[in-house]
mmCIF file of C-alpha atoms in Angstrom:
data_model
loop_
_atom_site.group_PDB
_atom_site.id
_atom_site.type_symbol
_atom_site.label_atom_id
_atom_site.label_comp_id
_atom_site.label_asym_id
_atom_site.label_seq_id
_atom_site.Cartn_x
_atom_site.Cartn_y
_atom_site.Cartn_z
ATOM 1 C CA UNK A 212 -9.946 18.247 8.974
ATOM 2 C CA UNK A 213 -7.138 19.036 6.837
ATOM 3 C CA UNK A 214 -5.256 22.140 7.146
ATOM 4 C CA UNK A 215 -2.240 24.197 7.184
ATOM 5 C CA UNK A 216 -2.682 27.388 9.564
ATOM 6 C CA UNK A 217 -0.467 29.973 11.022
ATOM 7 C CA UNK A 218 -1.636 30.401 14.933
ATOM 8 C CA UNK A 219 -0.774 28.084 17.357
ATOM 9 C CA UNK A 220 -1.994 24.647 17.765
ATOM 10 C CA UNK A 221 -3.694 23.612 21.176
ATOM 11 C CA UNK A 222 -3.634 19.571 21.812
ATOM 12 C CA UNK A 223 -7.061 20.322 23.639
ATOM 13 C CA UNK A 224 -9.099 21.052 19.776
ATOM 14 C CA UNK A 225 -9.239 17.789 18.864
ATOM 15 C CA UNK A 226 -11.737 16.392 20.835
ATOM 16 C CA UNK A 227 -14.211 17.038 17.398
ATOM 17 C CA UNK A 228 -11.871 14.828 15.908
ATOM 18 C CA UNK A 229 -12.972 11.372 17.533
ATOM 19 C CA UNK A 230 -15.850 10.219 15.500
ATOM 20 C CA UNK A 231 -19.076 9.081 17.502
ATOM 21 C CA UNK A 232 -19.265 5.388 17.823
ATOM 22 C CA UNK A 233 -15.246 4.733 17.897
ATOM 23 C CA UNK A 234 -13.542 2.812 20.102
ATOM 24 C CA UNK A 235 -10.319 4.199 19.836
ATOM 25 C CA UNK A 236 -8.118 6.958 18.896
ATOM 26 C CA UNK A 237 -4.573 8.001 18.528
ATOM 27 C CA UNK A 238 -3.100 11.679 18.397
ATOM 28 C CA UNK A 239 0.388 12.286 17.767
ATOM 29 C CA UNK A 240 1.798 15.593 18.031
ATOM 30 C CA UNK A 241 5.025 17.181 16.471
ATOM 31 C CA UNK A 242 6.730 19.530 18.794
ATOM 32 C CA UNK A 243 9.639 22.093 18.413
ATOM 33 C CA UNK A 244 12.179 20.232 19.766
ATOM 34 C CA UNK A 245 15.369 22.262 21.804
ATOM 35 C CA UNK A 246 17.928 20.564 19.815
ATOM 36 C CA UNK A 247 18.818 20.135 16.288
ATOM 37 C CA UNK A 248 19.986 16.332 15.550
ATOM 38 C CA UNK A 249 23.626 17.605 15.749
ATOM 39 C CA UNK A 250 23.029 18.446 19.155
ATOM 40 C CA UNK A 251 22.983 22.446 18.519
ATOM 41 C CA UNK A 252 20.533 24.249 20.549
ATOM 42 C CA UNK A 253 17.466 25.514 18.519
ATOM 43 C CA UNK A 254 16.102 28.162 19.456
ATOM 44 C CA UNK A 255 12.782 28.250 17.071
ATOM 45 C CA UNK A 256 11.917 26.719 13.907
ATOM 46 C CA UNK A 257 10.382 28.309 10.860
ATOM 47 C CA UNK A 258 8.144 26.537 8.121
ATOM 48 C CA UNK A 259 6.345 27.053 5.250
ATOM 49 C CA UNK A 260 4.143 25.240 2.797
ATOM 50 C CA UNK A 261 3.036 25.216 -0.662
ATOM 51 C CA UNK A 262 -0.193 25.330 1.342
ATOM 52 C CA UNK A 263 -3.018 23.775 -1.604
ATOM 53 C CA UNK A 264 -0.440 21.037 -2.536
ATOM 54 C CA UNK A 265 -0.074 20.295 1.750
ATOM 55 C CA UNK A 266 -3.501 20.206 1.925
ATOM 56 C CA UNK A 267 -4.010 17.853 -0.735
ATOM 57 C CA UNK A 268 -1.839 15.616 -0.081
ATOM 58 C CA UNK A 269 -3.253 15.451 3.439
ATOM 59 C CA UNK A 270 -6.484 14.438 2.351
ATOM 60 C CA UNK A 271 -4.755 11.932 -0.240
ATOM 61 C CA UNK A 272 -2.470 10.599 2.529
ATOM 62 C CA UNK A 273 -5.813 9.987 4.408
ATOM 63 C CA UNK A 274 -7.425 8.186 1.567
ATOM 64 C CA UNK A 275 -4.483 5.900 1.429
ATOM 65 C CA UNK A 276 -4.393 5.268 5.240
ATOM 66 C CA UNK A 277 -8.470 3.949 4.971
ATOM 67 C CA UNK A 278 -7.395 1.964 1.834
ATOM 68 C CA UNK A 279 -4.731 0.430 4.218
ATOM 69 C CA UNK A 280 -6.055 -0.201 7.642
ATOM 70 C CA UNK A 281 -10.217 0.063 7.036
ATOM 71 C CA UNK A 282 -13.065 2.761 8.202
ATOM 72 C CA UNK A 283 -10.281 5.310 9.858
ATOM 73 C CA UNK A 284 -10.852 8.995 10.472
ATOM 74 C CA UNK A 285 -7.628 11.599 10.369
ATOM 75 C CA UNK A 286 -7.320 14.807 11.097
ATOM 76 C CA UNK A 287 -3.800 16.335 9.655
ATOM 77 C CA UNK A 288 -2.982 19.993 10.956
ATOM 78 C CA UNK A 289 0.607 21.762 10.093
ATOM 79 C CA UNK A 290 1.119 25.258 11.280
ATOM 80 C CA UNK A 291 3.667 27.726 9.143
ATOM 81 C CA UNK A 292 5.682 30.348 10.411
ATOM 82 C CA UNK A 293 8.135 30.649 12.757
ATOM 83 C CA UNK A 294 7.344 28.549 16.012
ATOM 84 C CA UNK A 295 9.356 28.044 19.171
ATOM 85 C CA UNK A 296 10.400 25.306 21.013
ATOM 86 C CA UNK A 297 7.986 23.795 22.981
ATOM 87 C CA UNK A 298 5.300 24.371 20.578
ATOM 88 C CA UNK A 299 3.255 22.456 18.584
ATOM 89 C CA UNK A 300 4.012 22.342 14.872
ATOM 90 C CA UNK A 301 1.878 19.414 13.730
ATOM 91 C CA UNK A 302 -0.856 17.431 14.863
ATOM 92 C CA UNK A 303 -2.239 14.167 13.124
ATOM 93 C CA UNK A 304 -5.382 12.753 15.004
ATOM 94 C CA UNK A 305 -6.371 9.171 13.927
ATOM 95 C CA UNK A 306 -10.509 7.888 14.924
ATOM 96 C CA UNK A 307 -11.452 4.042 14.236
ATOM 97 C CA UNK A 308 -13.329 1.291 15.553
ATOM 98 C CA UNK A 309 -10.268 -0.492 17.242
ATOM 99 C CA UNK A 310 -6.640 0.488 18.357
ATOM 100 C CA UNK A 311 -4.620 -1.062 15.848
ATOM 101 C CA UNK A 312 -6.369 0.669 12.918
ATOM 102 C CA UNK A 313 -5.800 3.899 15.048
ATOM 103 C CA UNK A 314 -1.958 3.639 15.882
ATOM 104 C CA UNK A 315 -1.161 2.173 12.117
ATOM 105 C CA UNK A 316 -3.188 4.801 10.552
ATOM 106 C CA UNK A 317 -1.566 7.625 12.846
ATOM 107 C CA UNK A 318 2.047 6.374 12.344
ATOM 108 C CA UNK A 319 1.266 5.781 8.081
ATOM 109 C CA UNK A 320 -0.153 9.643 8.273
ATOM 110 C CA UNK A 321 2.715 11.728 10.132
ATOM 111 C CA UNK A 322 5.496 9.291 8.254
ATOM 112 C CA UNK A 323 3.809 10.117 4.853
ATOM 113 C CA UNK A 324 3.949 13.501 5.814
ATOM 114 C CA UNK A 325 7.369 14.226 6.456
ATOM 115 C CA UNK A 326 8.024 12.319 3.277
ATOM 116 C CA UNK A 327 5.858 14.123 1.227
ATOM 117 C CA UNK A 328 3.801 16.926 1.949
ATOM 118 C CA UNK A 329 5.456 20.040 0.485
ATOM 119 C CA UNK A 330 6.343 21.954 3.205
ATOM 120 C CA UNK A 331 9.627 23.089 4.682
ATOM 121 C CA UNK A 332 11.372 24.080 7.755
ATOM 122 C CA UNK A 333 14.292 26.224 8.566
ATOM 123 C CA UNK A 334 16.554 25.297 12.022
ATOM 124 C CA UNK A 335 17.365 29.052 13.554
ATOM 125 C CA UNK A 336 19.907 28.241 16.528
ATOM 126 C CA UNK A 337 20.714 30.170 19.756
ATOM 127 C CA UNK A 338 23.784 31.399 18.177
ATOM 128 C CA UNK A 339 21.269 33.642 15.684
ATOM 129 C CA UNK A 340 22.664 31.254 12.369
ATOM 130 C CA UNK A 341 20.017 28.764 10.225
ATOM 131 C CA UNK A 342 19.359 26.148 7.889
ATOM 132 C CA UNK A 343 17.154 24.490 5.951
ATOM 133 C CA UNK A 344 17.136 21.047 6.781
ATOM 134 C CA UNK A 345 15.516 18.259 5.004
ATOM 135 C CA UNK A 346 13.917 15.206 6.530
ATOM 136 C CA UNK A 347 15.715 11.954 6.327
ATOM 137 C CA UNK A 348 14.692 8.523 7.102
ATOM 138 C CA UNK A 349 14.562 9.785 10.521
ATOM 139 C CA UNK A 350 11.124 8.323 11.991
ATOM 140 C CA UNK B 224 3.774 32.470 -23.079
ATOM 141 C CA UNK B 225 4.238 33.798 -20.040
ATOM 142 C CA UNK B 226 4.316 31.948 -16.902
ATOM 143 C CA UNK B 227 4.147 32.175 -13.146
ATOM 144 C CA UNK B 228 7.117 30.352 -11.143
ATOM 145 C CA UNK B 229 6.771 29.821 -7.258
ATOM 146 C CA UNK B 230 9.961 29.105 -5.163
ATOM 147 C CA UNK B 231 10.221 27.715 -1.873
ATOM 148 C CA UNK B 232 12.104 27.484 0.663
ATOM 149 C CA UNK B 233 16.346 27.729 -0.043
ATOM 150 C CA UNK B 234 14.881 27.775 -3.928
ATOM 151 C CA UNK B 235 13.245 30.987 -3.044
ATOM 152 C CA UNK B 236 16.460 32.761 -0.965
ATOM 153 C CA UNK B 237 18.486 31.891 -4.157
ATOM 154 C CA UNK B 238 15.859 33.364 -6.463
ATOM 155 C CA UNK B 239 15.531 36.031 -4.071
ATOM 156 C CA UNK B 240 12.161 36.136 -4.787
ATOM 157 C CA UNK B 241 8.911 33.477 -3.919
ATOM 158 C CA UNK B 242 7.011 34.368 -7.117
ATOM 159 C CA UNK B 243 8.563 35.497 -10.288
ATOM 160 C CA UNK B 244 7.177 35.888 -14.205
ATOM 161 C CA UNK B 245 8.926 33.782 -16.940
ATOM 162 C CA UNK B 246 8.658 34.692 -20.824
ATOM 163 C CA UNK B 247 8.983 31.142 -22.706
ATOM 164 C CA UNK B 248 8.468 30.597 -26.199
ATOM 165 C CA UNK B 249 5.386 28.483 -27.420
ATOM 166 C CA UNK B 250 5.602 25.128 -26.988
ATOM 167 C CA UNK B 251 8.293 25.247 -23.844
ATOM 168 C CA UNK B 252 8.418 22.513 -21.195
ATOM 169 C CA UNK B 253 9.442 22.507 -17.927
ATOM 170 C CA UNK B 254 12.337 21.693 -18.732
ATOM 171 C CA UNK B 255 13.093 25.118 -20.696
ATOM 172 C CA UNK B 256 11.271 27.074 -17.902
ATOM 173 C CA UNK B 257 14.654 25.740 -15.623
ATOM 174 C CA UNK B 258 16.873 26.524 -17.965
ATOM 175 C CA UNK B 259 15.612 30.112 -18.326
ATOM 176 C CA UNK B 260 15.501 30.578 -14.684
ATOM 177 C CA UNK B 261 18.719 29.132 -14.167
ATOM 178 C CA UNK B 262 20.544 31.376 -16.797
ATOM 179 C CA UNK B 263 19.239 34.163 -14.471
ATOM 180 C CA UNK B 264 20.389 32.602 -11.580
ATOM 181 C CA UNK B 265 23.407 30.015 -12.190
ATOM 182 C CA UNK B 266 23.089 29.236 -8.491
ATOM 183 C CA UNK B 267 19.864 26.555 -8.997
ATOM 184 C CA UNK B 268 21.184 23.890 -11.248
ATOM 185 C CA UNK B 269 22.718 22.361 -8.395
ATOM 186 C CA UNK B 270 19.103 21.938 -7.167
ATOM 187 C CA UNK B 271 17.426 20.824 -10.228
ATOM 188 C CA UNK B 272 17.756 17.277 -9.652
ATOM 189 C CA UNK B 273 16.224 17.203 -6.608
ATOM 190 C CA UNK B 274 13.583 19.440 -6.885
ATOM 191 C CA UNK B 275 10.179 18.640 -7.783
ATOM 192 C CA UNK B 276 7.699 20.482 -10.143
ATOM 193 C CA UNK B 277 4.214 21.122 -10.134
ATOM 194 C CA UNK B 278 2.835 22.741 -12.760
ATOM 195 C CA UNK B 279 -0.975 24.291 -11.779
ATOM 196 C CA UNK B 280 -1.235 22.207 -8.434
ATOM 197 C CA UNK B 281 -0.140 19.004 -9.741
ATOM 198 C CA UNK B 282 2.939 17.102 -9.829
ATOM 199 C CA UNK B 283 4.797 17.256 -13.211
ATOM 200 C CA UNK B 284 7.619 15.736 -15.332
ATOM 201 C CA UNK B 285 10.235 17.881 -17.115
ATOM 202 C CA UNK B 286 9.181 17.148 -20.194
ATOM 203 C CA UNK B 287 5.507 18.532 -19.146
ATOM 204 C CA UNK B 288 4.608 21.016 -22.169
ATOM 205 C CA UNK B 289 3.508 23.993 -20.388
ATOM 206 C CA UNK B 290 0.890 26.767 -21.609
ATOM 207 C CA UNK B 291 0.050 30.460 -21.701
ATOM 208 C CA UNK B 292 -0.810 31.170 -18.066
ATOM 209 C CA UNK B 293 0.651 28.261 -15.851
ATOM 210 C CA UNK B 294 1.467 27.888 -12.812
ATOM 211 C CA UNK B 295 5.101 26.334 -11.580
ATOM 212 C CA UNK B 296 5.731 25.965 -8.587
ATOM 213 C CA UNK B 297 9.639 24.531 -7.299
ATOM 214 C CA UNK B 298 9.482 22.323 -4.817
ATOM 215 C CA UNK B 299 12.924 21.260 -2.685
ATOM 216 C CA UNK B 300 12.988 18.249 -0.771
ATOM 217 C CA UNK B 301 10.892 18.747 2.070
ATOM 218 C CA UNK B 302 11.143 19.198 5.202
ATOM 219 C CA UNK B 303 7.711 18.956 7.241
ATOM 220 C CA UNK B 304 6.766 17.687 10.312
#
């Protein structure tokens, strides 16, 4: 599953996610945090996507990750819009045989990601001003 | 020609706009498309060298020759996850 959508994510939908057979599985979830890394309080966060170049290069992150670490399933959801803190803006599920294929394939997705996908997100703080902010080698 | 041009993110508050219609003469590039857009709006050369074009989906160079029709879309650095 590869998609960008605008209602909330729920950590409990990815059950469908684990293939049949594996032995493992990794899910990593991106969440709103209440701070910005300048240590301003955040309020919300608002993103949006160039949403068929996302989820292409979802699907072509996840080609990558199986050339890399073997037979591993991922499932890459973004939401857009403006989401609070607390909430769940991206979730990257990662299926294989083992563990290590899982975590390295999980980690590979969610870095890719944030280097590349084309979407962007805007810091609104408590004070009521915002910014776009850019992702650095921050991991 | 005439082409489409999507902006995103601080590319589209300076445009003002997220989709906008360029008039290039045959044979343009993306290159030319920018330079159009940015006599319109002095305000995005700052951003051209980091911004990234696609042109119908697809990652471009500058030099890409675009056609009747296209689709550009401006892409800042990113910011997901």
């Amino acid at each position: 599953m590869f998609a960008v959508v605008r209602e909330a994510i729920d950590p409990r939908t990815f059950e469908g996610a684990i293939r049949p057979g594996d032995g493992a599985a990794v899910k990593f979830f991106g969440v709103v945090r209440d701070r910005a890394d300048d240590g301003r309080a955040v309020c919300a966060l608002s993103y949006e996507a160039f949403e068929p170049l996302a989820t292409a290069e979802f699907e072509k992150i996840a080609g990558e990750a199986r050339e890399r670490f073997g037979d591993v399933a991922l499932a890459i959801v973004h939401r857009i819009g403006e989401i609070g803190v607390g909430e769940v803006a991206v979730a990257v599920v990662a299926s294989a045989a083992h563990r290590g294929a899982a975590f390295d394939a999980c980690r590979y997705a969610i870095d890719e990601l944030k280097r590349r996908a084309p979407i962007w997100k805007k810091e609104r703080y408590a004070d009521g001003s915002a910014r776009w902010r850019e992702n650095e080698n921050v991991s | 020609m005439r082409i489409r041009v999507l902006a995103f993110a601080r590319l589209r508050e300076i445009l003002n706009a997220a989709e906008t219609a360029l008039e290039l003469r045959a044979g343009a590039r993306v290159g030319d498309a920018w330079a159009a857009l940015a006599e319109g709006c002095p305000a995005l050369e700052e951003h051209r060298a980091s911004t990234r074009v696609a042109c119908n989906g697809r990652l471009v160079a500058p030099d890409h020759a675009l056609h009747d029709g296209d689709e550009v879309a401006l892409l800042p650095p990113v910011g997901g996850g």
